[in-house]
């Protein structure tokens, strides 16, 4: 190997770009190996299409020729046999699951080609790093620890998968190369919220497998919150007997009533300690550490419902509630409560061997502490001046407990406000200020801001998106988040353990939707946290993501195609219609049909807007060569389409808190989604084509107003009843303009789904904004808009 490939990229808190600098210093590209395996003086550079690895390796040198992985290939393990054999078995399993050749593991050199896995702790390799070399004779993967060998195997597996358009899945050609690779950051994490909506054990194990494919190594498991306690604690069985179950929000339709009890069906569940151990062991085998979160002192409703004595207020609900948002219920600060907390944590520490234990600390409104005479007396006893400092005392107690047991506390950035404990680690979610405060105090931080790394935000405004927060966090927003390229200084970089994306599940009810929200954005997170500044070319990333999308399908991951799915735009042009097509990233080829058939890789290639007549059905999809990158977008072109808008195509009047909500009915089957600003349910259709229109049909629905907003509840816009009954008013010009339509909502009031109501349209405007507002005098239920159709004549 060359001097470059004998080195290895050394990760840590400061970026060490020795390999990249060495490559850049060369006047020629790096050398390719000769027949003897030595590097020649004049190397070549491999195109991205031949090194389709995510995250991109730090340093790659091209060789000559390639290696054919086939049925006669054996895997040879060298060094720590038990550890190397585990990695070898994982490679065999992953290749077989991918439909590739079935390999055997050999104890000694065999005839035929070899994949050689060497684990040598004496190598001067940093943790999790590896070197991978492909020649015509075989493959060598070398590392100093098992994690590094595992990640080298993952890189090889990505190149070896038959989804890379190999003609023969049993004979996959891999180009010759030498790779030196290692992570830029030690914490490459994902938060999985199992408290709001619970995932199955099998899904979590699959999710861990998918993390490992991206070299992500930390699963932050959010196990407790106001809406549910999900982990069995033997000392306190009511935490799961009571705290793990809730009644779904809203007035339950008849289908939601359990006939056995006559009561609404309960929603929830929990993980037994045996199931937790099973998941932890599964993660460990894939070099994923699970960091559990027990949220406190806030987000504690489920716990204090089960054990009221550890709460502050005697005024408690009868059961766990299903509202989303911030509740006022806090843990107490007396000694019996700390005994409760430490007993819970004793069992948590027994289940999770991770160094870090997450204790929450976020969104803890101090109203109950301020109003409690007992808490105020406790503060006086402790000499604590204010409730922010009281949370600091609370966190400090937890820090002392964890430190005494050889663990480290990590909490959300609100823990900064009460004064940081000596060993605390800050998870910065409200921007980057938490990371900066931690670094200023000489403490570590994990960068996880909602601005770019909250994956419960939608990936586009396409109708194919599932429910989530209304703002769009596109694939590019995650990839291009590079705070150490200028926003944060070197001191903060030195204290940054890494990055974490957060999958909050309030609006992610199913496992398929969880996968959709996670992938492929977690591939962008992998680039950020592994490759860091070495990979800033988004087009290069998309070229490597293309085959990864095929791997996702093979792995059973219901990944989003939001970055590639075409959007169809139609404009009237005389007697015909001009159709244009676009996608979020512009990557790949959009191909389309106009005869109603599904597009294939040989269908018409979109280059510019084209003309069609009314009634034409346009269907389009994105391809990369023969590989399909998206689902099919379709629409029928004509005047009706120009006079139609759904809620995704309308504009909310404000953007205070826009959500893409799922209807609460029916219990089974598909439900409608609604885009709505829950602070002001109001929509605008800009420049609606009103000429010749005499009527309008509006789809309306209603959802429970199950949002805990604390003081912000006073800012929610509730429009009064004007006619003694619930109405939808439609204004022209603007929301204070003339009323063109008054729709009585009575016919829709008992419908748990979407009701479409028709009314005359009273306006002389030819083109005007339309503003849609509900006048009901009540916040709950919240009326929502599904779609609008302008009509020439009323049916």
PDB file of C-alpha atoms in Angstrom, residues 55-323:
ATOM      1  CA  UNK A  55     -21.170   8.007   3.501  1.00  0.00           C
ATOM      2  CA  UNK A  56     -18.398   8.862   1.061  1.00  0.00           C
ATOM      3  CA  UNK A  57     -14.997   7.540   2.194  1.00  0.00           C
ATOM      4  CA  UNK A  58     -12.348  10.066   3.161  1.00  0.00           C
ATOM      5  CA  UNK A  59      -9.702   8.941   0.657  1.00  0.00           C
ATOM      6  CA  UNK A  60     -10.030   6.723  -2.425  1.00  0.00           C
ATOM      7  CA  UNK A  61      -7.281   5.687  -4.853  1.00  0.00           C
ATOM      8  CA  UNK A  62      -8.147   3.995  -8.120  1.00  0.00           C
ATOM      9  CA  UNK A  63      -6.481   0.812  -9.309  1.00  0.00           C
ATOM     10  CA  UNK A  64      -6.413  -1.090 -12.583  1.00  0.00           C
ATOM     11  CA  UNK A  65      -8.874  -3.800 -13.442  1.00  0.00           C
ATOM     12  CA  UNK A  66     -11.277  -5.166 -10.908  1.00  0.00           C
ATOM     13  CA  UNK A  67     -12.297  -8.049  -8.705  1.00  0.00           C
ATOM     14  CA  UNK A  68     -15.150 -10.401  -9.542  1.00  0.00           C
ATOM     15  CA  UNK A  69     -17.131 -11.505  -6.511  1.00  0.00           C
ATOM     16  CA  UNK A  70     -18.679 -14.875  -7.293  1.00  0.00           C
ATOM     17  CA  UNK A  71     -19.633 -18.288  -5.906  1.00  0.00           C
ATOM     18  CA  UNK A  72     -15.996 -19.368  -5.660  1.00  0.00           C
ATOM     19  CA  UNK A  73     -15.116 -16.442  -3.397  1.00  0.00           C
ATOM     20  CA  UNK A  74     -14.246 -17.293   0.212  1.00  0.00           C
ATOM     21  CA  UNK A  75     -13.980 -15.082   3.254  1.00  0.00           C
ATOM     22  CA  UNK A  76     -10.770 -15.484   5.251  1.00  0.00           C
ATOM     23  CA  UNK A  77     -10.598 -14.099   8.796  1.00  0.00           C
ATOM     24  CA  UNK A  78      -7.286 -13.029  10.308  1.00  0.00           C
ATOM     25  CA  UNK A  79      -6.477 -11.898  13.836  1.00  0.00           C
ATOM     26  CA  UNK A  80      -9.146 -11.942  16.527  1.00  0.00           C
ATOM     27  CA  UNK A  81     -11.047 -14.884  15.129  1.00  0.00           C
ATOM     28  CA  UNK A  82     -14.237 -14.473  17.152  1.00  0.00           C
ATOM     29  CA  UNK A  83     -14.659 -10.789  16.284  1.00  0.00           C
ATOM     30  CA  UNK A  84     -13.568 -11.166  12.658  1.00  0.00           C
ATOM     31  CA  UNK A  85     -15.874 -14.168  12.272  1.00  0.00           C
ATOM     32  CA  UNK A  86     -18.813 -12.087  13.498  1.00  0.00           C
ATOM     33  CA  UNK A  87     -18.119  -9.529  10.764  1.00  0.00           C
ATOM     34  CA  UNK A  88     -17.657 -12.298   8.203  1.00  0.00           C
ATOM     35  CA  UNK A  89     -20.975 -13.896   9.141  1.00  0.00           C
ATOM     36  CA  UNK A  90     -22.659 -10.503   8.846  1.00  0.00           C
ATOM     37  CA  UNK A  91     -21.229 -10.070   5.332  1.00  0.00           C
ATOM     38  CA  UNK A  92     -22.452 -13.519   4.303  1.00  0.00           C
ATOM     39  CA  UNK A  93     -25.908 -12.786   5.647  1.00  0.00           C
ATOM     40  CA  UNK A  94     -26.175  -9.347   4.054  1.00  0.00           C
ATOM     41  CA  UNK A  95     -25.058 -10.612   0.631  1.00  0.00           C
ATOM     42  CA  UNK A  96     -27.554 -13.461   0.750  1.00  0.00           C
ATOM     43  CA  UNK A  97     -30.380 -11.124   1.765  1.00  0.00           C
ATOM     44  CA  UNK A  98     -29.425  -8.914  -1.176  1.00  0.00           C
ATOM     45  CA  UNK A  99     -29.724 -11.826  -3.570  1.00  0.00           C
ATOM     46  CA  UNK A 100     -25.978 -11.952  -4.127  1.00  0.00           C
ATOM     47  CA  UNK A 101     -23.597 -14.904  -4.148  1.00  0.00           C
ATOM     48  CA  UNK A 102     -23.512 -17.256  -1.162  1.00  0.00           C
ATOM     49  CA  UNK A 103     -20.002 -17.055   0.312  1.00  0.00           C
ATOM     50  CA  UNK A 104     -18.288 -19.386   2.764  1.00  0.00           C
ATOM     51  CA  UNK A 105     -16.017 -18.450   5.645  1.00  0.00           C
ATOM     52  CA  UNK A 106     -12.644 -20.185   5.642  1.00  0.00           C
ATOM     53  CA  UNK A 107     -10.178 -20.646   8.493  1.00  0.00           C
ATOM     54  CA  UNK A 108      -7.228 -21.042   6.113  1.00  0.00           C
ATOM     55  CA  UNK A 109      -6.404 -19.704   2.656  1.00  0.00           C
ATOM     56  CA  UNK A 110      -8.461 -21.458  -0.004  1.00  0.00           C
ATOM     57  CA  UNK A 111      -8.199 -21.852  -3.739  1.00  0.00           C
ATOM     58  CA  UNK A 112     -10.058 -19.154  -5.592  1.00  0.00           C
ATOM     59  CA  UNK A 113     -10.625 -15.527  -4.771  1.00  0.00           C
ATOM     60  CA  UNK A 114     -10.634 -14.213  -1.230  1.00  0.00           C
ATOM     61  CA  UNK A 115     -12.196 -11.478   0.819  1.00  0.00           C
ATOM     62  CA  UNK A 116      -9.733 -11.143   3.666  1.00  0.00           C
ATOM     63  CA  UNK A 117     -10.941  -9.615   6.953  1.00  0.00           C
ATOM     64  CA  UNK A 118      -8.073  -8.723   9.270  1.00  0.00           C
ATOM     65  CA  UNK A 119      -8.532  -7.432  12.795  1.00  0.00           C
ATOM     66  CA  UNK A 120      -5.219  -6.202  14.160  1.00  0.00           C
ATOM     67  CA  UNK A 121      -5.325  -4.088  17.346  1.00  0.00           C
ATOM     68  CA  UNK A 122      -1.654  -3.235  16.876  1.00  0.00           C
ATOM     69  CA  UNK A 123      -2.417  -1.208  13.762  1.00  0.00           C
ATOM     70  CA  UNK A 124      -2.202   2.555  14.210  1.00  0.00           C
ATOM     71  CA  UNK A 125      -5.818   3.040  13.267  1.00  0.00           C
ATOM     72  CA  UNK A 126      -8.249   5.293  15.074  1.00  0.00           C
ATOM     73  CA  UNK A 127     -11.444   3.832  16.504  1.00  0.00           C
ATOM     74  CA  UNK A 128     -14.039   2.805  13.871  1.00  0.00           C
ATOM     75  CA  UNK A 129     -11.559   3.377  11.025  1.00  0.00           C
ATOM     76  CA  UNK A 130     -10.553   0.904   8.346  1.00  0.00           C
ATOM     77  CA  UNK A 131      -8.539   0.393   5.176  1.00  0.00           C
ATOM     78  CA  UNK A 132     -10.033  -1.445   2.206  1.00  0.00           C
ATOM     79  CA  UNK A 133      -8.060  -2.615  -0.817  1.00  0.00           C
ATOM     80  CA  UNK A 134      -9.487  -4.228  -3.950  1.00  0.00           C
ATOM     81  CA  UNK A 135      -7.187  -5.831  -6.528  1.00  0.00           C
ATOM     82  CA  UNK A 136      -7.782  -8.349  -9.278  1.00  0.00           C
ATOM     83  CA  UNK A 137      -6.832 -11.102  -6.817  1.00  0.00           C
ATOM     84  CA  UNK A 138      -9.116 -10.240  -3.946  1.00  0.00           C
ATOM     85  CA  UNK A 139     -10.212  -7.835  -1.249  1.00  0.00           C
ATOM     86  CA  UNK A 140      -8.442  -6.873   1.984  1.00  0.00           C
ATOM     87  CA  UNK A 141     -10.280  -5.101   4.784  1.00  0.00           C
ATOM     88  CA  UNK A 142      -8.142  -4.178   7.779  1.00  0.00           C
ATOM     89  CA  UNK A 143      -9.015  -2.470  11.048  1.00  0.00           C
ATOM     90  CA  UNK A 144      -7.757  -2.163  14.610  1.00  0.00           C
ATOM     91  CA  UNK A 145     -11.176  -2.699  16.207  1.00  0.00           C
ATOM     92  CA  UNK A 146     -14.284  -4.687  15.342  1.00  0.00           C
ATOM     93  CA  UNK A 147     -16.337  -1.586  14.595  1.00  0.00           C
ATOM     94  CA  UNK A 148     -13.822  -0.460  11.989  1.00  0.00           C
ATOM     95  CA  UNK A 149     -13.813  -3.913  10.389  1.00  0.00           C
ATOM     96  CA  UNK A 150     -17.617  -3.857  10.389  1.00  0.00           C
ATOM     97  CA  UNK A 151     -17.721  -0.474   8.636  1.00  0.00           C
ATOM     98  CA  UNK A 152     -15.152  -1.630   6.092  1.00  0.00           C
ATOM     99  CA  UNK A 153     -17.402  -4.622   5.438  1.00  0.00           C
ATOM    100  CA  UNK A 154     -20.389  -2.265   5.002  1.00  0.00           C
ATOM    101  CA  UNK A 155     -18.487  -0.242   2.372  1.00  0.00           C
ATOM    102  CA  UNK A 156     -17.583  -3.441   0.532  1.00  0.00           C
ATOM    103  CA  UNK A 157     -21.185  -4.704   0.798  1.00  0.00           C
ATOM    104  CA  UNK A 158     -22.499  -1.481  -0.735  1.00  0.00           C
ATOM    105  CA  UNK A 159     -20.187  -1.916  -3.712  1.00  0.00           C
ATOM    106  CA  UNK A 160     -21.020  -5.613  -3.994  1.00  0.00           C
ATOM    107  CA  UNK A 161     -24.790  -5.477  -3.968  1.00  0.00           C
ATOM    108  CA  UNK A 162     -26.296  -6.729  -7.233  1.00  0.00           C
ATOM    109  CA  UNK A 163     -28.667  -3.733  -7.246  1.00  0.00           C
ATOM    110  CA  UNK A 164     -25.785  -1.834  -8.860  1.00  0.00           C
ATOM    111  CA  UNK A 165     -27.195  -3.001 -12.204  1.00  0.00           C
ATOM    112  CA  UNK A 166     -24.930  -6.055 -12.433  1.00  0.00           C
ATOM    113  CA  UNK A 167     -25.863  -8.327 -15.309  1.00  0.00           C
ATOM    114  CA  UNK A 168     -25.318 -11.361 -13.097  1.00  0.00           C
ATOM    115  CA  UNK A 169     -26.007 -11.138  -9.363  1.00  0.00           C
ATOM    116  CA  UNK A 170     -23.672 -14.094  -8.795  1.00  0.00           C
ATOM    117  CA  UNK A 171     -20.710 -12.416 -10.488  1.00  0.00           C
ATOM    118  CA  UNK A 172     -20.411  -8.813  -9.355  1.00  0.00           C
ATOM    119  CA  UNK A 173     -17.411  -6.856 -10.624  1.00  0.00           C
ATOM    120  CA  UNK A 174     -15.877  -4.361  -8.212  1.00  0.00           C
ATOM    121  CA  UNK A 175     -13.261  -1.916  -9.559  1.00  0.00           C
ATOM    122  CA  UNK A 176      -9.777  -2.013  -8.085  1.00  0.00           C
ATOM    123  CA  UNK A 177      -9.160   0.656  -5.484  1.00  0.00           C
ATOM    124  CA  UNK A 178      -7.672   1.484  -2.112  1.00  0.00           C
ATOM    125  CA  UNK A 179      -9.753   3.232   0.548  1.00  0.00           C
ATOM    126  CA  UNK A 180      -8.637   4.827   3.796  1.00  0.00           C
ATOM    127  CA  UNK A 181     -11.602   5.820   5.883  1.00  0.00           C
ATOM    128  CA  UNK A 182     -12.822   6.793   9.328  1.00  0.00           C
ATOM    129  CA  UNK A 183     -15.455   8.997  10.936  1.00  0.00           C
ATOM    130  CA  UNK A 184     -15.170  12.706  11.545  1.00  0.00           C
ATOM    131  CA  UNK A 185     -17.435  12.482  14.610  1.00  0.00           C
ATOM    132  CA  UNK A 186     -17.936   9.896  17.315  1.00  0.00           C
ATOM    133  CA  UNK A 187     -21.676  10.570  17.811  1.00  0.00           C
ATOM    134  CA  UNK A 188     -23.633   9.815  14.638  1.00  0.00           C
ATOM    135  CA  UNK A 189     -27.106   9.590  16.021  1.00  0.00           C
ATOM    136  CA  UNK A 190     -30.826   9.246  15.430  1.00  0.00           C
ATOM    137  CA  UNK A 191     -33.589   9.850  17.970  1.00  0.00           C
ATOM    138  CA  UNK A 192     -36.478   7.405  17.717  1.00  0.00           C
ATOM    139  CA  UNK A 193     -39.585   8.566  19.577  1.00  0.00           C
ATOM    140  CA  UNK A 194     -41.445   5.501  20.878  1.00  0.00           C
ATOM    141  CA  UNK A 195     -43.365   7.445  23.526  1.00  0.00           C
ATOM    142  CA  UNK A 196     -45.904   9.221  21.310  1.00  0.00           C
ATOM    143  CA  UNK A 197     -46.356   6.320  18.884  1.00  0.00           C
ATOM    144  CA  UNK A 198     -44.804   2.983  19.705  1.00  0.00           C
ATOM    145  CA  UNK A 199     -42.888   0.848  17.192  1.00  0.00           C
ATOM    146  CA  UNK A 200     -42.659  -2.938  17.294  1.00  0.00           C
ATOM    147  CA  UNK A 201     -39.547  -4.739  18.506  1.00  0.00           C
ATOM    148  CA  UNK A 202     -38.974  -6.150  15.019  1.00  0.00           C
ATOM    149  CA  UNK A 203     -39.198  -2.701  13.437  1.00  0.00           C
ATOM    150  CA  UNK A 204     -36.693  -1.226  15.882  1.00  0.00           C
ATOM    151  CA  UNK A 205     -34.274  -4.055  15.139  1.00  0.00           C
ATOM    152  CA  UNK A 206     -34.717  -3.436  11.410  1.00  0.00           C
ATOM    153  CA  UNK A 207     -34.180   0.282  11.986  1.00  0.00           C
ATOM    154  CA  UNK A 208     -30.916  -0.481  13.777  1.00  0.00           C
ATOM    155  CA  UNK A 209     -29.829  -2.611  10.802  1.00  0.00           C
ATOM    156  CA  UNK A 210     -30.593   0.298   8.492  1.00  0.00           C
ATOM    157  CA  UNK A 211     -28.624   2.667  10.697  1.00  0.00           C
ATOM    158  CA  UNK A 212     -25.623   0.353  10.487  1.00  0.00           C
ATOM    159  CA  UNK A 213     -25.780   0.400   6.681  1.00  0.00           C
ATOM    160  CA  UNK A 214     -25.160   4.159   6.955  1.00  0.00           C
ATOM    161  CA  UNK A 215     -22.434   3.831   9.643  1.00  0.00           C
ATOM    162  CA  UNK A 216     -24.697   5.604  12.157  1.00  0.00           C
ATOM    163  CA  UNK A 217     -23.796   4.405  15.624  1.00  0.00           C
ATOM    164  CA  UNK A 218     -26.092   5.983  18.257  1.00  0.00           C
ATOM    165  CA  UNK A 219     -29.806   5.349  18.716  1.00  0.00           C
ATOM    166  CA  UNK A 220     -31.279   7.870  21.145  1.00  0.00           C
ATOM    167  CA  UNK A 221     -34.396   6.025  22.340  1.00  0.00           C
ATOM    168  CA  UNK A 222     -37.109   8.384  23.616  1.00  0.00           C
ATOM    169  CA  UNK A 223     -38.978   6.064  25.983  1.00  0.00           C
ATOM    170  CA  UNK A 224     -41.056   8.331  28.209  1.00  0.00           C
ATOM    171  CA  UNK A 225     -43.157  11.426  27.686  1.00  0.00           C
ATOM    172  CA  UNK A 226     -46.487  12.948  28.658  1.00  0.00           C
ATOM    173  CA  UNK A 227     -48.339  10.658  26.260  1.00  0.00           C
ATOM    174  CA  UNK A 228     -46.838   7.351  27.347  1.00  0.00           C
ATOM    175  CA  UNK A 229     -44.313   5.467  29.496  1.00  0.00           C
ATOM    176  CA  UNK A 230     -42.847   2.696  27.363  1.00  0.00           C
ATOM    177  CA  UNK A 231     -40.295   0.822  29.502  1.00  0.00           C
ATOM    178  CA  UNK A 232     -41.102  -1.791  32.129  1.00  0.00           C
ATOM    179  CA  UNK A 233     -39.846  -0.864  35.617  1.00  0.00           C
ATOM    180  CA  UNK A 234     -40.261  -3.737  38.051  1.00  0.00           C
ATOM    181  CA  UNK A 235     -40.188  -1.524  41.139  1.00  0.00           C
ATOM    182  CA  UNK A 236     -43.063   0.606  39.829  1.00  0.00           C
ATOM    183  CA  UNK A 237     -45.475  -1.548  37.804  1.00  0.00           C
ATOM    184  CA  UNK A 238     -48.132   1.177  37.475  1.00  0.00           C
ATOM    185  CA  UNK A 239     -45.775   3.086  35.157  1.00  0.00           C
ATOM    186  CA  UNK A 240     -46.759   0.617  32.433  1.00  0.00           C
ATOM    187  CA  UNK A 241     -50.082  -0.611  33.811  1.00  0.00           C
ATOM    188  CA  UNK A 242     -51.444   2.965  33.745  1.00  0.00           C
ATOM    189  CA  UNK A 243     -48.816   5.239  32.196  1.00  0.00           C
ATOM    190  CA  UNK A 244     -48.440   3.240  28.974  1.00  0.00           C
ATOM    191  CA  UNK A 245     -52.054   3.670  27.809  1.00  0.00           C
ATOM    192  CA  UNK A 246     -54.176   6.565  26.599  1.00  0.00           C
ATOM    193  CA  UNK A 247     -57.518   7.202  24.935  1.00  0.00           C
ATOM    194  CA  UNK A 248     -57.071   8.610  21.406  1.00  0.00           C
ATOM    195  CA  UNK A 249     -57.959  12.275  21.004  1.00  0.00           C
ATOM    196  CA  UNK A 250     -61.388  13.443  19.932  1.00  0.00           C
ATOM    197  CA  UNK A 251     -64.921  12.270  20.457  1.00  0.00           C
ATOM    198  CA  UNK A 252     -64.624   8.562  19.749  1.00  0.00           C
ATOM    199  CA  UNK A 253     -66.770   7.357  16.838  1.00  0.00           C
ATOM    200  CA  UNK A 254     -68.783   4.187  17.469  1.00  0.00           C
ATOM    201  CA  UNK A 255     -66.007   2.142  15.856  1.00  0.00           C
ATOM    202  CA  UNK A 256     -63.593   3.309  18.573  1.00  0.00           C
ATOM    203  CA  UNK A 257     -65.651   1.771  21.370  1.00  0.00           C
ATOM    204  CA  UNK A 258     -64.425  -1.561  22.675  1.00  0.00           C
ATOM    205  CA  UNK A 259     -67.521  -3.803  22.702  1.00  0.00           C
ATOM    206  CA  UNK A 260     -66.081  -5.859  25.570  1.00  0.00           C
ATOM    207  CA  UNK A 261     -65.966  -2.885  27.946  1.00  0.00           C
ATOM    208  CA  UNK A 262     -68.223  -0.277  26.385  1.00  0.00           C
ATOM    209  CA  UNK A 263     -65.313   2.155  26.814  1.00  0.00           C
ATOM    210  CA  UNK A 264     -63.103   3.826  24.195  1.00  0.00           C
ATOM    211  CA  UNK A 265     -60.291   1.629  22.988  1.00  0.00           C
ATOM    212  CA  UNK A 266     -56.956   2.310  24.675  1.00  0.00           C
ATOM    213  CA  UNK A 267     -53.872   3.080  22.621  1.00  0.00           C
ATOM    214  CA  UNK A 268     -50.361   2.274  23.770  1.00  0.00           C
ATOM    215  CA  UNK A 269     -48.095  -0.482  25.018  1.00  0.00           C
ATOM    216  CA  UNK A 270     -44.627  -0.885  26.436  1.00  0.00           C
ATOM    217  CA  UNK A 271     -41.378  -2.786  26.076  1.00  0.00           C
ATOM    218  CA  UNK A 272     -40.663  -5.524  28.599  1.00  0.00           C
ATOM    219  CA  UNK A 273     -37.204  -5.661  30.077  1.00  0.00           C
ATOM    220  CA  UNK A 274     -36.519  -8.850  28.116  1.00  0.00           C
ATOM    221  CA  UNK A 275     -37.474  -7.035  24.902  1.00  0.00           C
ATOM    222  CA  UNK A 276     -35.196  -4.141  25.808  1.00  0.00           C
ATOM    223  CA  UNK A 277     -32.295  -6.529  26.397  1.00  0.00           C
ATOM    224  CA  UNK A 278     -33.013  -8.174  23.037  1.00  0.00           C
ATOM    225  CA  UNK A 279     -32.930  -4.814  21.250  1.00  0.00           C
ATOM    226  CA  UNK A 280     -29.780  -3.682  23.065  1.00  0.00           C
ATOM    227  CA  UNK A 281     -27.981  -6.915  22.148  1.00  0.00           C
ATOM    228  CA  UNK A 282     -29.090  -6.606  18.533  1.00  0.00           C
ATOM    229  CA  UNK A 283     -27.769  -3.056  18.420  1.00  0.00           C
ATOM    230  CA  UNK A 284     -24.468  -3.951  20.052  1.00  0.00           C
ATOM    231  CA  UNK A 285     -23.803  -6.631  17.444  1.00  0.00           C
ATOM    232  CA  UNK A 286     -24.150  -3.913  14.795  1.00  0.00           C
ATOM    233  CA  UNK A 287     -22.012  -1.379  16.697  1.00  0.00           C
ATOM    234  CA  UNK A 288     -24.971   0.812  17.554  1.00  0.00           C
ATOM    235  CA  UNK A 289     -25.142   2.159  21.105  1.00  0.00           C
ATOM    236  CA  UNK A 290     -28.613   2.791  22.507  1.00  0.00           C
ATOM    237  CA  UNK A 291     -28.864   5.885  24.684  1.00  0.00           C
ATOM    238  CA  UNK A 292     -32.142   5.728  26.658  1.00  0.00           C
ATOM    239  CA  UNK A 293     -34.062   8.868  27.544  1.00  0.00           C
ATOM    240  CA  UNK A 294     -36.164   9.165  30.691  1.00  0.00           C
ATOM    241  CA  UNK A 295     -37.607  12.655  30.336  1.00  0.00           C
ATOM    242  CA  UNK A 296     -37.646  14.904  33.434  1.00  0.00           C
ATOM    243  CA  UNK A 297     -38.508  17.133  35.212  1.00  0.00           C
ATOM    244  CA  UNK A 298     -41.093  17.979  32.521  1.00  0.00           C
ATOM    245  CA  UNK A 299     -42.912  15.757  30.022  1.00  0.00           C
ATOM    246  CA  UNK A 300     -43.864  13.747  33.111  1.00  0.00           C
ATOM    247  CA  UNK A 301     -47.648  13.347  32.870  1.00  0.00           C
ATOM    248  CA  UNK A 302     -47.626   9.582  32.244  1.00  0.00           C
ATOM    249  CA  UNK A 303     -45.426   9.042  35.292  1.00  0.00           C
ATOM    250  CA  UNK A 304     -47.356  11.282  37.679  1.00  0.00           C
ATOM    251  CA  UNK A 305     -50.700   9.848  36.565  1.00  0.00           C
ATOM    252  CA  UNK A 306     -49.344   6.435  37.591  1.00  0.00           C
ATOM    253  CA  UNK A 307     -47.723   7.701  40.820  1.00  0.00           C
ATOM    254  CA  UNK A 308     -49.285  11.047  41.813  1.00  0.00           C
ATOM    255  CA  UNK A 309     -47.039  11.333  44.855  1.00  0.00           C
ATOM    256  CA  UNK A 310     -44.006  12.088  42.643  1.00  0.00           C
ATOM    257  CA  UNK A 311     -45.811  15.004  40.971  1.00  0.00           C
ATOM    258  CA  UNK A 312     -46.436  18.509  42.236  1.00  0.00           C
ATOM    259  CA  UNK A 313     -50.136  19.143  41.683  1.00  0.00           C
ATOM    260  CA  UNK A 314     -53.116  17.264  43.115  1.00  0.00           C
ATOM    261  CA  UNK A 315     -55.199  18.442  40.181  1.00  0.00           C
ATOM    262  CA  UNK A 316     -54.459  15.621  37.730  1.00  0.00           C
ATOM    263  CA  UNK A 317     -56.405  14.214  34.772  1.00  0.00           C
ATOM    264  CA  UNK A 318     -58.073  10.842  35.219  1.00  0.00           C
ATOM    265  CA  UNK A 319     -55.859   9.224  32.606  1.00  0.00           C
ATOM    266  CA  UNK A 320     -52.926   9.800  30.278  1.00  0.00           C
ATOM    267  CA  UNK A 321     -53.928  12.404  27.697  1.00  0.00           C
ATOM    268  CA  UNK A 322     -53.502  12.349  23.929  1.00  0.00           C
ATOM    269  CA  UNK A 323     -52.789  16.025  23.317  1.00  0.00           C
TER     270      UNK A 323
END
